[in-house]
Tab-separated table of C-alpha atoms in Angstrom:
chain	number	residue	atom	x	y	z
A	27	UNK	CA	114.007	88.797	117.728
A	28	UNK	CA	116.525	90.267	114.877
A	29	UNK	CA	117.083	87.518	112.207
A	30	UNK	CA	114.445	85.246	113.497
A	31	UNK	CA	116.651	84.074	116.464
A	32	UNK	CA	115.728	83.028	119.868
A	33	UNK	CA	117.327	81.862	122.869
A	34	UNK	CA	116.731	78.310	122.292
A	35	UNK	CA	118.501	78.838	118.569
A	36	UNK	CA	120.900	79.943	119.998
A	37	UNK	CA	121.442	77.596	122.560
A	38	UNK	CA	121.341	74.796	120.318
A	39	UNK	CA	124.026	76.185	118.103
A	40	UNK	CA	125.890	78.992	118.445
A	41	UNK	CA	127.674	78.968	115.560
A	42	UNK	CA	125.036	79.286	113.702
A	43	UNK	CA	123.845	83.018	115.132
A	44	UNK	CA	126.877	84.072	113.230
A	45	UNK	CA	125.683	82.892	109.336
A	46	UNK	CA	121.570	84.156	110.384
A	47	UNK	CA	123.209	87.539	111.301
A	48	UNK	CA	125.167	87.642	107.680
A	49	UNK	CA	122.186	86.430	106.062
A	50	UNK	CA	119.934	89.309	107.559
A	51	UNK	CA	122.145	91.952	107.437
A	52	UNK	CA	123.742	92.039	104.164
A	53	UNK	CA	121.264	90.082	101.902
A	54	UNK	CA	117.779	89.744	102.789
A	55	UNK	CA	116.929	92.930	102.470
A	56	UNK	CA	113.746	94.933	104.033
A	57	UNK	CA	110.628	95.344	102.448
A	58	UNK	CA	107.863	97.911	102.694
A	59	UNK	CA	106.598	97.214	106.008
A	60	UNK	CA	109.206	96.673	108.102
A	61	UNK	CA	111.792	99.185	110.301
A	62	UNK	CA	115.147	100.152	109.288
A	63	UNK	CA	114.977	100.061	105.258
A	64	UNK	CA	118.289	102.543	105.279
A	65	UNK	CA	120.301	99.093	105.310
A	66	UNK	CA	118.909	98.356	101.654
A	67	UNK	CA	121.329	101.400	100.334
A	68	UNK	CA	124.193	98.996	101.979
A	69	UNK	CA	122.606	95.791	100.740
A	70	UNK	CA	123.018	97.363	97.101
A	71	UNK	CA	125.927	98.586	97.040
A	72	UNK	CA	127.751	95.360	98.585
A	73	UNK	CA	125.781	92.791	95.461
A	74	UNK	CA	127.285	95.022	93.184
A	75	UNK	CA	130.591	94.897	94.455
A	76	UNK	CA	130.008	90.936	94.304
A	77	UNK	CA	129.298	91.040	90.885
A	78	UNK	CA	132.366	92.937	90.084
A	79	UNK	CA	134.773	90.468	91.873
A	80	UNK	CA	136.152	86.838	91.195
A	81	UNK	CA	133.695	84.289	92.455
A	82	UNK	CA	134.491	83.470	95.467
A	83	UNK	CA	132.575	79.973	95.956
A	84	UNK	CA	131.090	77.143	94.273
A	85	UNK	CA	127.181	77.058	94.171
A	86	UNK	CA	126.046	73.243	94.224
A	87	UNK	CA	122.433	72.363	94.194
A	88	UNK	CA	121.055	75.356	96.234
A	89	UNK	CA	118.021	74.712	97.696
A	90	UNK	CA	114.492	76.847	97.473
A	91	UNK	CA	111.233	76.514	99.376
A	92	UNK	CA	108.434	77.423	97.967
A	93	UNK	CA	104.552	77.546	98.283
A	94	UNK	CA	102.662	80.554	99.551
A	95	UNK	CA	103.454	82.687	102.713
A	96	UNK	CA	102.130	82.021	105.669
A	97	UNK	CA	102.464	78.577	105.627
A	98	UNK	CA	104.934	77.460	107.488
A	99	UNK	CA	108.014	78.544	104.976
A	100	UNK	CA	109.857	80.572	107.587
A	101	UNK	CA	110.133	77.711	110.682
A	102	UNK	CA	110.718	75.322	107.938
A	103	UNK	CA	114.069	77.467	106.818
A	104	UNK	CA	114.718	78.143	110.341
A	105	UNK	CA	115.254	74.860	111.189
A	106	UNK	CA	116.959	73.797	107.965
A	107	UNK	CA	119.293	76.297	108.861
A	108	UNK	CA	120.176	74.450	112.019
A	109	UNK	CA	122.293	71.899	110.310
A	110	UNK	CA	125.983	72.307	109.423
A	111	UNK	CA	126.440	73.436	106.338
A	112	UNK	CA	123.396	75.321	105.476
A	113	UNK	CA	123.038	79.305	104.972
A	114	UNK	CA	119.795	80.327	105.184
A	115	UNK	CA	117.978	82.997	103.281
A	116	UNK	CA	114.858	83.865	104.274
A	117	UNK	CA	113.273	86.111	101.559
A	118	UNK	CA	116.260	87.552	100.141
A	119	UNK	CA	114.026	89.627	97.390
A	120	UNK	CA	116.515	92.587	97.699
A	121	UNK	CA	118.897	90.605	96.339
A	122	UNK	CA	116.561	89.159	93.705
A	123	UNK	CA	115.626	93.209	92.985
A	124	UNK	CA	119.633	93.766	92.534
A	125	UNK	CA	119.860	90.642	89.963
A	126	UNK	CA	116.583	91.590	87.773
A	127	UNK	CA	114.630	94.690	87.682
A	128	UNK	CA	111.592	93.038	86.962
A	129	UNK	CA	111.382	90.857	89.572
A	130	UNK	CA	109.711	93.170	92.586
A	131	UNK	CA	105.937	92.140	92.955
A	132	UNK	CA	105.622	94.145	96.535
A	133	UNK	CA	107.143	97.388	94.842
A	134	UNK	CA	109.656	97.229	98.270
A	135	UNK	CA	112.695	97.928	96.011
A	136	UNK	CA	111.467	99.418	92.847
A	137	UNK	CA	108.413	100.010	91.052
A	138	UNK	CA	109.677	98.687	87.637
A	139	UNK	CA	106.879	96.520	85.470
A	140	UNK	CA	106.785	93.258	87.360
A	141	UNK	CA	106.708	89.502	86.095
A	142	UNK	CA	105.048	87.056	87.920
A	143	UNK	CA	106.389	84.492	85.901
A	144	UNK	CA	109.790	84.353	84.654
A	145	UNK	CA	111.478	82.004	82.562
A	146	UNK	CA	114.590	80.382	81.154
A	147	UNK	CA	114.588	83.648	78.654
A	148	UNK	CA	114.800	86.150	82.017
A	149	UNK	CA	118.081	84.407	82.882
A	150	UNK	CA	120.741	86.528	80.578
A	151	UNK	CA	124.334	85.742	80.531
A	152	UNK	CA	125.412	87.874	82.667
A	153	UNK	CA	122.366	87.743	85.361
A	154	UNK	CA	123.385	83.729	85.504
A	155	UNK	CA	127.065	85.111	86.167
A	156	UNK	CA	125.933	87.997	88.908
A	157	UNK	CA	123.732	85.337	90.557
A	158	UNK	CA	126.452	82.508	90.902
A	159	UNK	CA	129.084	85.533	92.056
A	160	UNK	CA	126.395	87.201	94.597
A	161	UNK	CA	125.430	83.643	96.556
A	162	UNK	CA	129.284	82.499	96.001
A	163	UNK	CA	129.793	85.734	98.167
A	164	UNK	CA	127.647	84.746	100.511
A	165	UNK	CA	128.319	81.251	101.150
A	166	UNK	CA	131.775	82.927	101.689
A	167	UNK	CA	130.690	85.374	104.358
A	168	UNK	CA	128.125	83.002	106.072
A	169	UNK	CA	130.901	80.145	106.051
A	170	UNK	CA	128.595	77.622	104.977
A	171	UNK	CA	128.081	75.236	102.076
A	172	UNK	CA	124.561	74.850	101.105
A	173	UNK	CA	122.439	77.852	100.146
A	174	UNK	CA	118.740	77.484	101.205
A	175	UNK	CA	116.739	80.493	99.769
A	176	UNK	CA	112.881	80.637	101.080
A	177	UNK	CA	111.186	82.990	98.971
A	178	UNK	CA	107.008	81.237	98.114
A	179	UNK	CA	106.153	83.109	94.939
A	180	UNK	CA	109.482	81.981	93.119
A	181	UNK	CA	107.327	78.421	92.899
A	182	UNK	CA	105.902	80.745	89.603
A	183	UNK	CA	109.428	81.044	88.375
A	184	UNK	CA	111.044	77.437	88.360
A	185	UNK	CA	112.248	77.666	84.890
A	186	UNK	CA	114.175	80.883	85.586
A	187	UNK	CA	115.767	79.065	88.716
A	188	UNK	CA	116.856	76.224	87.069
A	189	UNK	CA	118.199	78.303	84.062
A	190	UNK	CA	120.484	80.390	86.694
A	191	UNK	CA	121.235	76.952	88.691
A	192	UNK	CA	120.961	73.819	86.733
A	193	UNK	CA	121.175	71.720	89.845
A	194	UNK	CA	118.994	73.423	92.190
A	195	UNK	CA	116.370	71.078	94.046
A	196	UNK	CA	112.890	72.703	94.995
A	197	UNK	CA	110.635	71.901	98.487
A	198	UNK	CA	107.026	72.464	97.484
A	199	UNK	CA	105.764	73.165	101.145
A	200	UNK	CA	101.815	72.766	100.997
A	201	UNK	CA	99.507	73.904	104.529
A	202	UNK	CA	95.824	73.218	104.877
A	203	UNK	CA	94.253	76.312	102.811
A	204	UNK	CA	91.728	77.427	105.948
A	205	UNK	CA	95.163	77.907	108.039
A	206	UNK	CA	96.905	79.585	105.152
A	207	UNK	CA	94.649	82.218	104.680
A	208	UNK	CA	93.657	82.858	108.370
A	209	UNK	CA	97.460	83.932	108.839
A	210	UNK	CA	97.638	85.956	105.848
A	211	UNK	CA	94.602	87.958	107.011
A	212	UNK	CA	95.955	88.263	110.621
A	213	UNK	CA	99.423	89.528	109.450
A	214	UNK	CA	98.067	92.618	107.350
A	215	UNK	CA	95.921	93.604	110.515
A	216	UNK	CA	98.411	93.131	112.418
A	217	UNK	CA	101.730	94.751	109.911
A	218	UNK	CA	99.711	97.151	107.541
A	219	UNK	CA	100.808	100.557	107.458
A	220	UNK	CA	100.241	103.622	105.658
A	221	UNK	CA	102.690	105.899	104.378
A	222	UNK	CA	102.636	109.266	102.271
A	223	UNK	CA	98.769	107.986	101.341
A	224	UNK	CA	100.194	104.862	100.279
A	225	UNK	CA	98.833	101.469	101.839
A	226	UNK	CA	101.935	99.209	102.365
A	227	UNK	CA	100.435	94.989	103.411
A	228	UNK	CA	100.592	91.718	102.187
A	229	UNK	CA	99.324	92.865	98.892
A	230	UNK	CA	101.956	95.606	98.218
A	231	UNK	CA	102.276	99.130	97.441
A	232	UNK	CA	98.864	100.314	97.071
A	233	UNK	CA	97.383	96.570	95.918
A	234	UNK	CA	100.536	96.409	93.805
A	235	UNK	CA	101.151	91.983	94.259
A	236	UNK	CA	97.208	91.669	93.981
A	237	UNK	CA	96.848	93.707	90.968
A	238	UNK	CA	99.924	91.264	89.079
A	239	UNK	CA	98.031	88.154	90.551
A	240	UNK	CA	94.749	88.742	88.694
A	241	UNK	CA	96.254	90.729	85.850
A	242	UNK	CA	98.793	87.646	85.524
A	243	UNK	CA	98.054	84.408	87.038
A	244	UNK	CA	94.076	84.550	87.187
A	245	UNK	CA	93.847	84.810	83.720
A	246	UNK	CA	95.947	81.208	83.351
A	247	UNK	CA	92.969	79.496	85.329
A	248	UNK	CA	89.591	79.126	83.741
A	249	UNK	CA	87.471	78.793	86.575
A	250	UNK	CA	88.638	81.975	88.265
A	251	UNK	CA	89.138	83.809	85.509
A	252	UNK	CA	85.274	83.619	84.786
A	253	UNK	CA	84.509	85.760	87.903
A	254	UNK	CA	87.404	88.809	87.058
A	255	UNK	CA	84.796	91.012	87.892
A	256	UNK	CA	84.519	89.733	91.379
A	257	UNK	CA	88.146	89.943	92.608
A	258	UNK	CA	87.868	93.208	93.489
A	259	UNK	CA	85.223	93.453	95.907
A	260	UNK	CA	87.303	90.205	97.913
A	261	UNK	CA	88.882	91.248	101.266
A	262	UNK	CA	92.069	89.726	102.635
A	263	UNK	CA	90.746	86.284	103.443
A	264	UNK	CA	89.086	85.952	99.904
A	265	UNK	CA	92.161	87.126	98.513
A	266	UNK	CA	94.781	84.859	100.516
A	267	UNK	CA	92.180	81.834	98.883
A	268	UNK	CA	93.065	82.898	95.388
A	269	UNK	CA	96.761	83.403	96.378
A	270	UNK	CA	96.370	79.972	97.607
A	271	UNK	CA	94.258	78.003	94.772
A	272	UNK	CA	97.165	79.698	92.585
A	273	UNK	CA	100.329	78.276	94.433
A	274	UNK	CA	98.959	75.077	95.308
A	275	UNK	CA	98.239	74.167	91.503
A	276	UNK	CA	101.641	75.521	90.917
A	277	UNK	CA	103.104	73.060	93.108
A	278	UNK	CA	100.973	70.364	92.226
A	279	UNK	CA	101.672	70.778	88.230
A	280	UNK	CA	105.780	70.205	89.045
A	281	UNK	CA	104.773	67.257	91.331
A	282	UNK	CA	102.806	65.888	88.732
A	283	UNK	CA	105.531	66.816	85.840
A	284	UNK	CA	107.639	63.778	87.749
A	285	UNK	CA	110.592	65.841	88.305
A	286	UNK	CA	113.251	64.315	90.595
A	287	UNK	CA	114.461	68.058	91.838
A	288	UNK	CA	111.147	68.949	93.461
A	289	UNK	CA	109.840	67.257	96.748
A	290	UNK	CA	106.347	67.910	98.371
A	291	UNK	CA	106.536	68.573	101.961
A	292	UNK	CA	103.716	68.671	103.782
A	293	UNK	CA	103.491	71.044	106.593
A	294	UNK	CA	101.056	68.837	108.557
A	295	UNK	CA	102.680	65.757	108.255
A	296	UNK	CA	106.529	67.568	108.606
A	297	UNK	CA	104.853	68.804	112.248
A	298	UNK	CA	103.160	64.928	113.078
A	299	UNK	CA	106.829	63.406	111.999
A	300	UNK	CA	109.777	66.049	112.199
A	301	UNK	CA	111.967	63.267	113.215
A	302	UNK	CA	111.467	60.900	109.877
A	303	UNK	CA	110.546	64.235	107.623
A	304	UNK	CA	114.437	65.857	108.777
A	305	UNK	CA	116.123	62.702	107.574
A	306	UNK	CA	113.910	62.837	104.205
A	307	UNK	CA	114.853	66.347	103.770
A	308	UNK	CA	118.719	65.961	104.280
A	309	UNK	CA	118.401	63.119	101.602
A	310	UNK	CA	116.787	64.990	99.206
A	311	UNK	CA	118.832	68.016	99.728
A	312	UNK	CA	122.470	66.151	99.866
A	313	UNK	CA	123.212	66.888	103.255
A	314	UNK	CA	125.502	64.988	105.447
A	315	UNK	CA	123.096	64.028	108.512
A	316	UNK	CA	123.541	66.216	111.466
A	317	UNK	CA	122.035	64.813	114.801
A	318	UNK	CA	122.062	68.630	116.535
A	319	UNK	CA	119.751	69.324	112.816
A	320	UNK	CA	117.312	66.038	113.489
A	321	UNK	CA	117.324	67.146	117.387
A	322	UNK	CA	116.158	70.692	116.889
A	323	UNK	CA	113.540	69.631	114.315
A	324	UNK	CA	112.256	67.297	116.963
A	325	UNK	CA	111.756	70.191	119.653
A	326	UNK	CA	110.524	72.788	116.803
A	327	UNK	CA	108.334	71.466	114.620
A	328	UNK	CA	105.429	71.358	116.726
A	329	UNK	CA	101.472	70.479	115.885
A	330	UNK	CA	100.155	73.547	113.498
A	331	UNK	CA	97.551	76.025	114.368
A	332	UNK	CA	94.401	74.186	112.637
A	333	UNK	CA	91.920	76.407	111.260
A	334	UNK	CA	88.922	74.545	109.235
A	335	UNK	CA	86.514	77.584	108.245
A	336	UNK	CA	86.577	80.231	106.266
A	337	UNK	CA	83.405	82.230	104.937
A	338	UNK	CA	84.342	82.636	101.296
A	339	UNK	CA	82.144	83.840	98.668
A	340	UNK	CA	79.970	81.617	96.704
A	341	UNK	CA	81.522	81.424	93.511
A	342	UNK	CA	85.082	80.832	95.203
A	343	UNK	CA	84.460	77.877	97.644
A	344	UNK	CA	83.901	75.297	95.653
A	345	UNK	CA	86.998	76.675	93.883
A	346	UNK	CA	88.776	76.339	96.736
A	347	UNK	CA	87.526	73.017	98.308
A	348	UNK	CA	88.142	71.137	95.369
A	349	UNK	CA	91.779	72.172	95.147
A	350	UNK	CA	92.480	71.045	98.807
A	351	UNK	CA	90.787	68.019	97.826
A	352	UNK	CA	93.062	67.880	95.118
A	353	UNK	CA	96.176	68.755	97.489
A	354	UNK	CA	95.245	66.067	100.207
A	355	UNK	CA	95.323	63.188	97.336
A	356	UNK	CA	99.088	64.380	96.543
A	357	UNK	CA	99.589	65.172	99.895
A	358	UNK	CA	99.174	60.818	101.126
A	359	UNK	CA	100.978	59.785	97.939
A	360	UNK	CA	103.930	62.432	99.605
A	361	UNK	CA	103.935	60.774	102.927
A	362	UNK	CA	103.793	57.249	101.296
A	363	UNK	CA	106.670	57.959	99.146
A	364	UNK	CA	108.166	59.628	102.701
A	365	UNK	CA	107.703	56.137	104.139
A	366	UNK	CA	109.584	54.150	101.504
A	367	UNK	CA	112.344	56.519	101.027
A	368	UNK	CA	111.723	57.342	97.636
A	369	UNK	CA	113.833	60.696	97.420
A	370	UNK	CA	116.354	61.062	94.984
C-alpha cells in the first residue's frame, strides 16, 4: 500500500496516516525503480522553497536507523512511527540529493561523483542551515516532534550527521547475515528493471552503488581488499555478503567507540522481545512512553524469516562467518545491557 500503510496502521492510529502521507509525498522521494518519479520535480522545488524561508521548527535529537537494507530497517521505522510524536522518514535520499550533490550512490537523482563516506568537512555552513530549515519544515507539515530518518548506508556517514545535528542519536539495527542477503537477492529479482539499456536494482544505475562499494569501502578492509579481482564475477547474494561484512563492521566500530548516541538493536532479539525492546527504544530516543506505540510493537514485530545458508565463494565465507561471529558477541552484550537498562 502507498506510504507503507495498511489497514491495521491505520486502525491503530489514524492520526498517524496523515504525517506517513506528508512524509511520502513531499520528502522521500522516488528512486530508480519505482512508479511515479514525476513527484521528484515537486519534491525539489518545495526543499528549496524551505531553505529560502524562516525555520519553521526546532530539530532536537533526530533520530537515524541504520545498518544495511533488507534487514528489517523499514518495519522497525514503521512502527517507531506509531508513537506520538514521531515523523517518520523512510529513505528520504531525495531530500539528502537536494542538501548535497554528492550524496546519490543509486544515481536515482543525479549522477554527480558520489561519496560513500562523508564527514564533518561535507557539512558547510549553509548545508547545516538548509538541513535544520528542510526537517524544521517538515516536522511542521507532519505535525510531529521527533524526526526519525531510516536511510542504512548513512551508518558510513556518522560524522557528517552529527556535524549537521549535534544531538542526533543513531540505532545500529544488525540481522543475521544469511537473512540479509537472501532478501537483497530476492528484491532485485523481484524490482529490477531495465530502462533505455540501463539496468536499474539494488546496485544502481548500471552497477553504479557496487562500483562506489569496492572502489570506496573495500579498499578500507584488508581481507577483502586482497581478492579485488574477484568482486566482479560475485552475483547478488555474494554481493549483498560484502554489503553486509561492510555495514556490520561499521556498526560494530561506533559500538565499540563507547558512544552514548548510538544503540545496537538487534533485529532478532527486537522480534523475540518487542514489548521490553519498545520501552528501550523510547528511552534511548527521549520519547514520552506511548502505550498505543508499545501495543502495536507487540502485534508487529513478529519472529523473522530465518535463513542459515548461503553458498558463497571460498575466499568470502570465512570472511563472512567470522564477522557474524563477531556480531553475535556484541549482539548478547546488547541484550544484556537491554536487560539492565543501560541506555542513556
Amino acid at each position: 500500500m502507498v506510504a507503507q500503510l495498511s489497514r491495521a496502521y491505520i486502525a491503530t492510529r489514524p492520526t498517524r496516516l496523515w504525517s506517513r502521507l506528508v512524509s511520502y509525498a513531499l520528502f522521500e522521494g522516488r528512486p530508480l525503480t519505482t512508479r511515479g518519479r514525476w513527484i521528484n520535480l515537486f519534491i525539489f522545488a518545495h526543499t528549496k522553497a524551505a531553505k529560502a524561508l524562516p525555520k519553521l521548527r526546532q530539530v532536537n535529537a533526530p533520530v537515524y536507523i541504520l545498518g544495511t537494507g533488507r534487514s528489517g530497517t523499514t518495519i522497525l521505522g514503521l512502527v517507531l512511527s506509531m508513537h506520538r510524536d514521531v515523523g517518520f522518514l523512510n529513505e528520504p535520499k531525495a531530500l539528502w540529493a537536494a542538501l548535497h550533490d554528492g550524496e546519490d550512490l543509486i544515481g536515482s537523482y543525479n549522477r554527480n561523483a558520489a561519496h560513500y563516506r562523508l564527514g564533518s568537512l561535507d557539512a558547510s555552513a549553509d548545508l547545516v542551515s538548509a538541513a535544520h530549515k528542510i526537517f524544521g519544515a517538515y516536522l511542521a507539515a507532519s505535525g510531529t516532534r521527533k524526526v526519525v530518518d531510516k536511510y542504512p548506508e548513512m551508518i558510513f556517514r556518522v560524522p557528517f550527521i552529527k556535524a549537521i545535528f549535534p544531538d542526533a542519536r543513531f540505532l545500529f539495527l544488525s540481522r543475521s547475515g544469511a537473512a540479509t542477503c537472501a532478501s537483497i537477492d530476492r528484491w532485485s529479482d523481484r524490482l529490477g528493471t531495465e530502462e533505455d539499456g540501463e539496468v536499474h536494482d539494488w546496485w544502481g544505475a548500471d552497477d553504479r552503488k557496487w562500483k562506489l562499494i569496492c572502489a570506496q569501502l573495500v579498499p578500507e578492509h584488508a581481507d577483502l581488499a586482497e581478492h579485488q579481482a574477484e568482486l566482479s564475477s560475485l552475483d547478488h547474494v555474494g554481493r549483498a555478503a560484502v554489503e553486509w561484512i561492510l555495514s556490520m563492521r561499521e556498526g560494530m566500530r561506533l559500538i565499540a567507540d563507547g558512544e552514548t548516541n548510538v544503540l545496537h538493536v538487534p533485529y532478532e532479539a527486537l522480534c523475540a522481545e518487542p514489548q521490553k525492546w519498545s520501552e528501550t527504544l523510547q528511552r534511548f530516543m527521549r520519547l514520552e512512553r506511548d502505550e498505543v506505540f508499545e501495543q502495536y510493537a507487540v502485534r508487529t514485530l513478529l519472529d523473522p524469516e530465518r535463513t542459515d545458508q548461503l553458498e558463497l565463494p571460498r575466499w568470502l565465507a570465512p570472511i563472512f562467518a567470522q564477522t557474524e561471529r563477531n556480531l553475535g558477541l556484541m549482539r548478547e552484550r546488547a541484550m544484556q545491557a537491554g536487560d539492565a537498562g543501560a541506555i542513556t
